[in-house]
XYZ file of C-alpha atoms in Angstrom:
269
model
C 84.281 130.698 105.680
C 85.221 134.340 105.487
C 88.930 135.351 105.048
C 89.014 136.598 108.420
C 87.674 133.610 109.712
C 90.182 131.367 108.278
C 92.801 133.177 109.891
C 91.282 132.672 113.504
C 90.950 128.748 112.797
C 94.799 128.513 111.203
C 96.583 131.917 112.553
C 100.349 132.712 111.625
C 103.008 131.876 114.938
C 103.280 135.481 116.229
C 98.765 135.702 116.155
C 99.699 132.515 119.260
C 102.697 134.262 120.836
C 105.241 132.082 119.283
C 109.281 133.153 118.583
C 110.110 129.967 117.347
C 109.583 126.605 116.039
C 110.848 123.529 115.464
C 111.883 121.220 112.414
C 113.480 117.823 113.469
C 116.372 115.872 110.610
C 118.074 112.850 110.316
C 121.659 112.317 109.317
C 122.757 110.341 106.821
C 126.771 111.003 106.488
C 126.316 108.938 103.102
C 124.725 111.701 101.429
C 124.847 115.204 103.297
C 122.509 117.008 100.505
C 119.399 117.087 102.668
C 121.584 119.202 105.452
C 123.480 121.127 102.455
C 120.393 122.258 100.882
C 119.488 124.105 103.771
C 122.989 125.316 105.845
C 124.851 125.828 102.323
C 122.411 126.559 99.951
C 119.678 128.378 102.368
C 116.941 126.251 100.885
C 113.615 125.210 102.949
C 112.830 122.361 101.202
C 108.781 121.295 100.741
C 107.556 118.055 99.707
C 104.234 116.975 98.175
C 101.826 115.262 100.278
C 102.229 112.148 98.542
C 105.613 111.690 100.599
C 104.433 112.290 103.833
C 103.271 109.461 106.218
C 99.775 109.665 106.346
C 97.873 108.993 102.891
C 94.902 111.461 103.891
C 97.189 114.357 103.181
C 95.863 117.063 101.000
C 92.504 114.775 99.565
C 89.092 116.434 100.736
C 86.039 115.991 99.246
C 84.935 118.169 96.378
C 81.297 119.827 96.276
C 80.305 122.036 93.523
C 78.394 125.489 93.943
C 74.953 125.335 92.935
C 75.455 127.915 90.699
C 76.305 127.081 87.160
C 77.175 130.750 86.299
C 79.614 131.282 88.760
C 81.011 127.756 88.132
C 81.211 128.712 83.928
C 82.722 132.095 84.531
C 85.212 130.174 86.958
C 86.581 127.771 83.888
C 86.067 130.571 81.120
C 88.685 132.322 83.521
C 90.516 129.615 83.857
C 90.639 128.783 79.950
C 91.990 132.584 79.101
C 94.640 132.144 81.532
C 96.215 129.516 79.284
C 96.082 131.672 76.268
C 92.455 131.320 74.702
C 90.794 134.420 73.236
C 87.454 135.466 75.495
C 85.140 133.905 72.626
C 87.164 130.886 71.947
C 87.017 130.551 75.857
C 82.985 131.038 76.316
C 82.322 128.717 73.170
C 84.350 125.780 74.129
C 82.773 126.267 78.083
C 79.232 127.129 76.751
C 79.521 123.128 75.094
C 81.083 121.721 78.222
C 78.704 122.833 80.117
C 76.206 120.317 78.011
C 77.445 118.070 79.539
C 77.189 117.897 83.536
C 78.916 114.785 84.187
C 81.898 115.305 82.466
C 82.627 118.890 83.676
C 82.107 117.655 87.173
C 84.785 114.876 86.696
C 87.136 116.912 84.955
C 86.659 119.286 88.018
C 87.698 117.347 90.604
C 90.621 115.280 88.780
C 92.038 118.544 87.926
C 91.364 120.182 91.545
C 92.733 117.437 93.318
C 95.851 117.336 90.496
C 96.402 120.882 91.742
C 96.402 119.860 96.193
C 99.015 117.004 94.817
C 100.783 119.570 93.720
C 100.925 121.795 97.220
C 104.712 122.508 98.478
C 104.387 121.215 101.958
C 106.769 122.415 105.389
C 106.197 120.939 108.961
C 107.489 122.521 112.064
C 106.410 122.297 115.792
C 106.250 123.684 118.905
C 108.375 121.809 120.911
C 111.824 120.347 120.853
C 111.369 118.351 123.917
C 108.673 115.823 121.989
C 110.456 112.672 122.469
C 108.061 111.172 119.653
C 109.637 113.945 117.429
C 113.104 112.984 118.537
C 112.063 109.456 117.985
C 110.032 109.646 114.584
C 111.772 112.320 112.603
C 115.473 112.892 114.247
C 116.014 108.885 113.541
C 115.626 107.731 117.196
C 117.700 110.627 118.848
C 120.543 110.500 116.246
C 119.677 113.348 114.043
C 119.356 117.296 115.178
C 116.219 119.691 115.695
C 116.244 123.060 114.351
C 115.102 125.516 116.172
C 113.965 129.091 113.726
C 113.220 132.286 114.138
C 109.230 132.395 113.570
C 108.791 136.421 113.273
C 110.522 136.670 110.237
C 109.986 135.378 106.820
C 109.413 132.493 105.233
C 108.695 130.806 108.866
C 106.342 133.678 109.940
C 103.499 132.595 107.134
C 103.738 129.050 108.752
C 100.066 128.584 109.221
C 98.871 126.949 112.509
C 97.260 122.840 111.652
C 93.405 122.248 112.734
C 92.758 118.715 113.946
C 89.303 117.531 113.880
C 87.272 114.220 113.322
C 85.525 116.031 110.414
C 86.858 115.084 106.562
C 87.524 118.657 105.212
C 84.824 119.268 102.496
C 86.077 122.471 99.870
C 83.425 123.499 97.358
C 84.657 124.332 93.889
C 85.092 127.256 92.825
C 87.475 127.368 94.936
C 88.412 130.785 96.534
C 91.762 132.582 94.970
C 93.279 133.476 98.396
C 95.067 131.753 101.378
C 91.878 129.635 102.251
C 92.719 127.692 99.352
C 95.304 125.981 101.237
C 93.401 124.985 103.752
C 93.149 121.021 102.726
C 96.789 121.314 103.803
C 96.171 122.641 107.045
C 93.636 120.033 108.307
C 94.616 116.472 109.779
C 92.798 113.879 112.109
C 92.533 114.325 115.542
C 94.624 111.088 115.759
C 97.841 113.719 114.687
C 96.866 116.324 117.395
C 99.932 115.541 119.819
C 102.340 116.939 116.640
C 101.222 120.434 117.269
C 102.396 121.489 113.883
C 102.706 124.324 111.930
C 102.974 124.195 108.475
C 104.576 126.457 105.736
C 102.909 125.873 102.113
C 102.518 127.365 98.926
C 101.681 126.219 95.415
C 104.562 126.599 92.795
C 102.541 127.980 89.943
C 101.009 130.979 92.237
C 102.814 131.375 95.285
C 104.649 134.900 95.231
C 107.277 133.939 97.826
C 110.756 133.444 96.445
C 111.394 129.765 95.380
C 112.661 126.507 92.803
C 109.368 125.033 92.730
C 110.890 123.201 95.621
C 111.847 124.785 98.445
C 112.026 128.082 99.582
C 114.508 130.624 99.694
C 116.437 131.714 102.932
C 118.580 134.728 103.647
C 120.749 133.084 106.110
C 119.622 134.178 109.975
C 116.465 132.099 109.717
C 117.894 129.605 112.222
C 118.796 130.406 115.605
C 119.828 127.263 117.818
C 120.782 123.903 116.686
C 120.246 120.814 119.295
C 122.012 117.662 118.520
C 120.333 114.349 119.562
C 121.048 112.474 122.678
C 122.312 109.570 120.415
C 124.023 111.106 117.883
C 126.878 109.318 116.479
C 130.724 111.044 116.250
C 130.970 111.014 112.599
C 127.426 112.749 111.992
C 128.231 115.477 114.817
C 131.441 115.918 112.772
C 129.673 116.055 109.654
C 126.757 118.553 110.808
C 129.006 121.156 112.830
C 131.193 121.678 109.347
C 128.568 121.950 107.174
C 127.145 124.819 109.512
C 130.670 126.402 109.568
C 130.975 126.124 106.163
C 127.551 128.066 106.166
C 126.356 131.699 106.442
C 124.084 130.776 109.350
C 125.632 130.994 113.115
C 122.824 129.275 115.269
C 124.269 128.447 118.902
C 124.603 124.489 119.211
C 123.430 122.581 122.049
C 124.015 118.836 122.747
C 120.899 116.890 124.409
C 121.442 114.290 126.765
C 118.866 112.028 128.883
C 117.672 113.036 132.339
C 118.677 110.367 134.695
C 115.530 111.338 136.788
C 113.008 111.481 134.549
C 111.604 111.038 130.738
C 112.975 113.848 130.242
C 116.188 115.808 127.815
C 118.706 118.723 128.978
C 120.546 120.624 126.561
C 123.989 121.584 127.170
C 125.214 124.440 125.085
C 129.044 123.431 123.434
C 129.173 126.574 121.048
Protein backbone atom coordinates (compact mmCIF):
# COMPACT_ATOMS: atom_id res chain seq x y z
CA UNK A 1 0.00 0.00 0.00
CA UNK A 2 1.29 3.31 -1.25
CA UNK A 3 1.33 6.38 1.11
CA UNK A 4 -1.32 7.90 -0.79
CA UNK A 5 -3.31 4.99 -0.62
CA UNK A 6 -3.29 4.69 3.03
CA UNK A 7 -4.63 7.98 3.36
CA UNK A 8 -7.81 7.20 1.15
CA UNK A 9 -8.51 3.92 3.35
CA UNK A 10 -7.89 5.96 6.93
CA UNK A 11 -8.26 9.88 5.86
CA UNK A 12 -7.87 12.74 8.56
CA UNK A 13 -11.71 14.34 9.75
CA UNK A 14 -11.65 17.42 7.47
CA UNK A 15 -10.62 14.68 4.02
CA UNK A 16 -14.78 13.37 5.31
CA UNK A 17 -16.18 16.86 5.97
CA UNK A 18 -16.04 16.61 9.65
CA UNK A 19 -15.82 19.89 12.32
CA UNK A 20 -15.99 17.83 15.17
CA UNK A 21 -15.90 14.77 17.13
CA UNK A 22 -16.72 13.17 20.00
CA UNK A 23 -14.97 11.62 23.19
CA UNK A 24 -17.46 10.26 25.86
CA UNK A 25 -16.12 10.20 30.17
CA UNK A 26 -17.26 8.98 33.22
CA UNK A 27 -17.25 10.72 36.55
CA UNK A 28 -15.89 9.54 39.40
CA UNK A 29 -16.14 12.56 42.14
CA UNK A 30 -13.70 10.19 44.22
CA UNK A 31 -10.87 10.98 42.14
CA UNK A 32 -11.35 13.99 39.58
CA UNK A 33 -7.69 13.41 37.90
CA UNK A 34 -9.03 11.81 34.74
CA UNK A 35 -11.24 15.24 34.14
CA UNK A 36 -8.19 17.43 35.61
CA UNK A 37 -5.74 16.05 33.28
CA UNK A 38 -7.54 17.31 30.50
CA UNK A 39 -9.69 20.79 31.64
CA UNK A 40 -6.66 21.82 34.07
CA UNK A 41 -3.75 20.43 32.75
CA UNK A 42 -4.77 20.43 28.80
CA UNK A 43 -3.64 16.84 28.51
CA UNK A 44 -5.24 14.25 25.84
CA UNK A 45 -4.51 11.33 27.49
CA UNK A 46 -3.67 7.87 25.25
CA UNK A 47 -3.65 4.48 26.53
CA UNK A 48 -1.98 1.30 25.24
CA UNK A 49 -4.04 -1.20 23.61
CA UNK A 50 -3.65 -3.55 26.29
CA UNK A 51 -6.36 -1.41 28.28
CA UNK A 52 -8.87 -1.20 25.85
CA UNK A 53 -11.83 -3.70 25.66
CA UNK A 54 -11.18 -5.77 22.90
CA UNK A 55 -7.90 -8.03 23.17
CA UNK A 56 -7.34 -7.93 19.22
CA UNK A 57 -6.11 -4.40 19.58
CA UNK A 58 -2.89 -3.55 17.92
CA UNK A 59 -1.73 -7.65 17.23
CA UNK A 60 -1.54 -8.41 13.34
CA UNK A 61 0.26 -10.93 11.88
CA UNK A 62 3.88 -10.45 10.94
CA UNK A 63 5.28 -11.55 7.36
CA UNK A 64 8.78 -10.96 6.44
CA UNK A 65 10.01 -9.53 2.95
CA UNK A 66 11.55 -12.00 0.86
CA UNK A 67 14.41 -10.09 0.64
CA UNK A 68 17.18 -10.73 3.07
CA UNK A 69 19.11 -7.55 2.01
CA UNK A 70 16.57 -5.20 2.59
CA UNK A 71 15.61 -7.05 5.82
CA UNK A 72 19.75 -6.87 7.03
CA UNK A 73 20.11 -3.26 6.05
CA UNK A 74 16.72 -2.73 8.04
CA UNK A 75 18.39 -4.14 11.55
CA UNK A 76 22.02 -2.80 10.66
CA UNK A 77 19.94 0.57 10.72
CA UNK A 78 18.31 -0.24 13.46
CA UNK A 79 21.55 -1.39 15.48
CA UNK A 80 23.42 2.20 14.70
CA UNK A 81 20.52 3.95 15.99
CA UNK A 82 21.33 2.63 19.46
CA UNK A 83 24.88 3.69 19.31
CA UNK A 84 26.89 0.86 17.40
CA UNK A 85 29.67 1.89 15.01
CA UNK A 86 28.64 0.89 11.10
CA UNK A 87 31.15 -2.22 11.33
CA UNK A 88 30.29 -3.29 14.76
CA UNK A 89 26.63 -3.03 13.36
CA UNK A 90 27.18 -5.17 9.92
CA UNK A 91 29.35 -7.84 11.91
CA UNK A 92 27.03 -8.59 14.68
CA UNK A 93 23.90 -8.62 11.75
CA UNK A 94 26.12 -10.45 9.14
CA UNK A 95 26.15 -13.53 12.20
CA UNK A 96 22.48 -13.09 12.96
CA UNK A 97 21.62 -13.49 9.86
CA UNK A 98 23.13 -17.31 10.20
CA UNK A 99 20.69 -17.96 11.79
CA UNK A 100 17.03 -17.63 10.19
CA UNK A 101 14.98 -18.76 12.95
CA UNK A 102 16.15 -16.73 15.52
CA UNK A 103 16.18 -13.38 13.62
CA UNK A 104 12.65 -14.09 12.60
CA UNK A 105 11.57 -14.54 16.30
CA UNK A 106 13.42 -11.77 17.58
CA UNK A 107 11.57 -9.82 14.75
CA UNK A 108 8.31 -10.20 15.62
CA UNK A 109 8.66 -10.17 19.62
CA UNK A 110 10.33 -6.94 19.19
CA UNK A 111 7.75 -5.58 16.42
CA UNK A 112 4.88 -6.48 18.28
CA UNK A 113 6.80 -5.00 21.72
CA UNK A 114 6.83 -1.79 19.69
CA UNK A 115 2.40 -1.86 18.58
CA UNK A 116 2.12 -2.55 22.62
CA UNK A 117 3.69 0.34 22.92
CA UNK A 118 1.26 2.65 20.48
CA UNK A 119 -0.37 5.81 22.42
CA UNK A 120 -3.95 5.18 21.58
CA UNK A 121 -7.12 8.15 21.39
CA UNK A 122 -10.80 7.23 20.43
CA UNK A 123 -13.32 9.73 19.34
CA UNK A 124 -16.59 9.45 17.26
CA UNK A 125 -18.90 10.88 15.20
CA UNK A 126 -21.82 11.15 17.06
CA UNK A 127 -22.97 12.25 20.45
CA UNK A 128 -26.39 10.94 20.06
CA UNK A 129 -25.01 7.01 20.19
CA UNK A 130 -26.92 5.86 23.08
CA UNK A 131 -24.42 2.76 23.20
CA UNK A 132 -21.71 5.50 23.67
CA UNK A 133 -23.74 7.18 26.36
CA UNK A 134 -24.30 3.77 27.75
CA UNK A 135 -20.73 2.08 27.42
CA UNK A 136 -18.30 4.90 27.97
CA UNK A 137 -20.33 7.96 29.78
CA UNK A 138 -21.22 5.18 32.67
CA UNK A 139 -24.90 4.64 31.64
CA UNK A 140 -25.77 8.40 30.95
CA UNK A 141 -24.00 9.72 34.12
CA UNK A 142 -20.80 10.96 32.73
CA UNK A 143 -20.36 13.90 29.87
CA UNK A 144 -19.36 13.77 26.02
CA UNK A 145 -16.93 16.11 24.68
CA UNK A 146 -17.49 17.50 21.78
CA UNK A 147 -13.76 19.08 19.88
CA UNK A 148 -12.84 21.07 17.40
CA UNK A 149 -11.50 18.50 14.59
CA UNK A 150 -9.70 21.20 12.15
CA UNK A 151 -7.18 22.02 14.44
CA UNK A 152 -4.42 20.17 16.05
CA UNK A 153 -3.89 17.39 17.82
CA UNK A 154 -7.67 16.23 16.85
CA UNK A 155 -7.16 17.05 13.11
CA UNK A 156 -4.43 13.97 12.66
CA UNK A 157 -7.22 11.71 14.19
CA UNK A 158 -7.09 9.08 11.55
CA UNK A 159 -10.44 7.60 10.33
CA UNK A 160 -10.82 3.35 11.73
CA UNK A 161 -11.26 0.60 8.79
CA UNK A 162 -13.50 -2.28 9.81
CA UNK A 163 -13.19 -5.39 7.93
CA UNK A 164 -13.46 -9.27 8.47
CA UNK A 165 -9.82 -9.48 7.27
CA UNK A 166 -6.90 -9.94 10.23
CA UNK A 167 -4.52 -7.04 9.26
CA UNK A 168 -1.29 -8.74 7.94
CA UNK A 169 2.00 -5.94 8.08
CA UNK A 170 5.19 -7.26 6.49
CA UNK A 171 8.41 -6.39 8.25
CA UNK A 172 10.34 -4.08 7.36
CA UNK A 173 7.99 -2.14 8.27
CA UNK A 174 7.57 1.28 6.47
CA UNK A 175 8.98 4.53 8.55
CA UNK A 176 5.87 6.71 7.88
CA UNK A 177 2.18 7.03 9.04
CA UNK A 178 1.26 3.53 7.52
CA UNK A 179 3.04 2.16 10.31
CA UNK A 180 0.20 2.83 12.47
CA UNK A 181 -2.08 1.25 10.66
CA UNK A 182 -2.51 -2.05 13.06
CA UNK A 183 -4.11 0.67 15.19
CA UNK A 184 -6.47 1.78 12.77
CA UNK A 185 -8.05 -1.61 11.86
CA UNK A 186 -10.87 -3.42 14.01
CA UNK A 187 -13.56 -6.17 13.22
CA UNK A 188 -16.49 -5.47 11.48
CA UNK A 189 -18.25 -6.53 14.74
CA UNK A 190 -16.97 -2.66 16.08
CA UNK A 191 -18.31 -0.90 12.89
CA UNK A 192 -21.41 0.86 14.68
CA UNK A 193 -18.48 2.95 16.89
CA UNK A 194 -17.58 4.96 13.89
CA UNK A 195 -14.35 5.98 15.45
CA UNK A 196 -11.61 8.00 14.85
CA UNK A 197 -8.55 7.53 16.42
CA UNK A 198 -5.56 9.83 17.39
CA UNK A 199 -2.13 7.76 17.84
CA UNK A 200 1.39 8.13 17.93
CA UNK A 201 4.35 6.18 19.26
CA UNK A 202 6.31 7.90 22.18
CA UNK A 203 9.80 7.20 20.99
CA UNK A 204 9.08 8.83 17.33
CA UNK A 205 6.09 10.76 17.30
CA UNK A 206 7.04 14.58 16.72
CA UNK A 207 3.81 15.95 18.23
CA UNK A 208 4.21 17.59 21.60
CA UNK A 209 3.74 15.06 24.52
CA UNK A 210 4.67 13.03 28.24
CA UNK A 211 4.86 9.80 26.64
CA UNK A 212 1.27 9.85 27.69
CA UNK A 213 -0.93 12.09 26.46
CA UNK A 214 -0.83 14.86 24.34
CA UNK A 215 -0.51 18.38 24.73
CA UNK A 216 -3.45 20.94 24.33
CA UNK A 217 -3.45 24.69 23.98
CA UNK A 218 -6.71 25.24 25.57
CA UNK A 219 -9.62 25.94 22.67
CA UNK A 220 -9.51 22.31 21.58
CA UNK A 221 -12.97 21.75 23.08
CA UNK A 222 -15.95 23.46 22.03
CA UNK A 223 -19.30 22.10 23.70
CA UNK A 224 -19.65 20.01 26.70
CA UNK A 225 -23.04 17.76 27.03
CA UNK A 226 -23.80 16.40 30.38
CA UNK A 227 -25.61 13.00 30.58
CA UNK A 228 -29.27 12.54 30.97
CA UNK A 229 -28.49 10.81 34.37
CA UNK A 230 -25.96 12.66 35.74
CA UNK A 231 -25.88 12.93 39.38
CA UNK A 232 -25.81 16.66 41.37
CA UNK A 233 -22.54 16.22 42.94
CA UNK A 234 -20.67 15.16 39.58
CA UNK A 235 -22.43 18.17 37.60
CA UNK A 236 -21.04 20.23 40.51
CA UNK A 237 -17.79 18.72 40.30
CA UNK A 238 -17.38 18.90 36.31
CA UNK A 239 -18.74 22.62 35.78
CA UNK A 240 -15.80 23.87 38.42
CA UNK A 241 -13.20 22.05 37.14
CA UNK A 242 -14.03 23.66 33.62
CA UNK A 243 -14.21 27.11 35.33
CA UNK A 244 -11.26 26.57 37.00
CA UNK A 245 -9.89 25.83 33.38
CA UNK A 246 -8.61 27.84 30.37
CA UNK A 247 -11.15 26.15 28.10
CA UNK A 248 -14.81 27.89 27.71
CA UNK A 249 -16.84 25.14 25.77
CA UNK A 250 -20.74 26.01 25.93
CA UNK A 251 -22.50 23.30 28.26
CA UNK A 252 -25.54 21.56 27.37
CA UNK A 253 -27.64 19.23 29.62
CA UNK A 254 -29.24 16.03 27.76
CA UNK A 255 -32.43 14.79 28.71
CA UNK A 256 -34.66 11.77 27.26
CA UNK A 257 -37.22 12.31 24.51
CA UNK A 258 -40.52 11.31 25.85
CA UNK A 259 -41.47 10.35 22.18
CA UNK A 260 -38.88 8.49 21.08
CA UNK A 261 -35.28 6.67 21.72
CA UNK A 262 -34.09 9.58 21.37
CA UNK A 263 -31.81 12.73 23.58
CA UNK A 264 -32.32 16.72 23.39
CA UNK A 265 -29.80 18.94 24.62
CA UNK A 266 -30.69 21.97 26.41
CA UNK A 267 -28.00 24.57 26.52
CA UNK A 268 -27.61 26.01 30.54
CA UNK A 269 -24.33 28.08 29.80
Amino acid sequence: MGLEEFYEQYPWPDKSGLSSLFRFMRIDTSNPNFIEHIFVRKKLYHSTPDNFNDPFECKPHFTLDENAKKIRNHLIKITISYGRSRKESEILISNLMKNPKFVKDAIMEATKKSFGAMRICCFTTDKNNLLFWSHYADSHMGFCMEFDATVMPISMAYKVKYSNDYPVIEYPITEDARALKPALIKSMDWKYEDEYRSVFIPTVNRLQHDGESLHLQGHEIKKVFLGARILEDSKTLLLQIIKESEFNPIIYQARLSNTSFKLKYEQIS
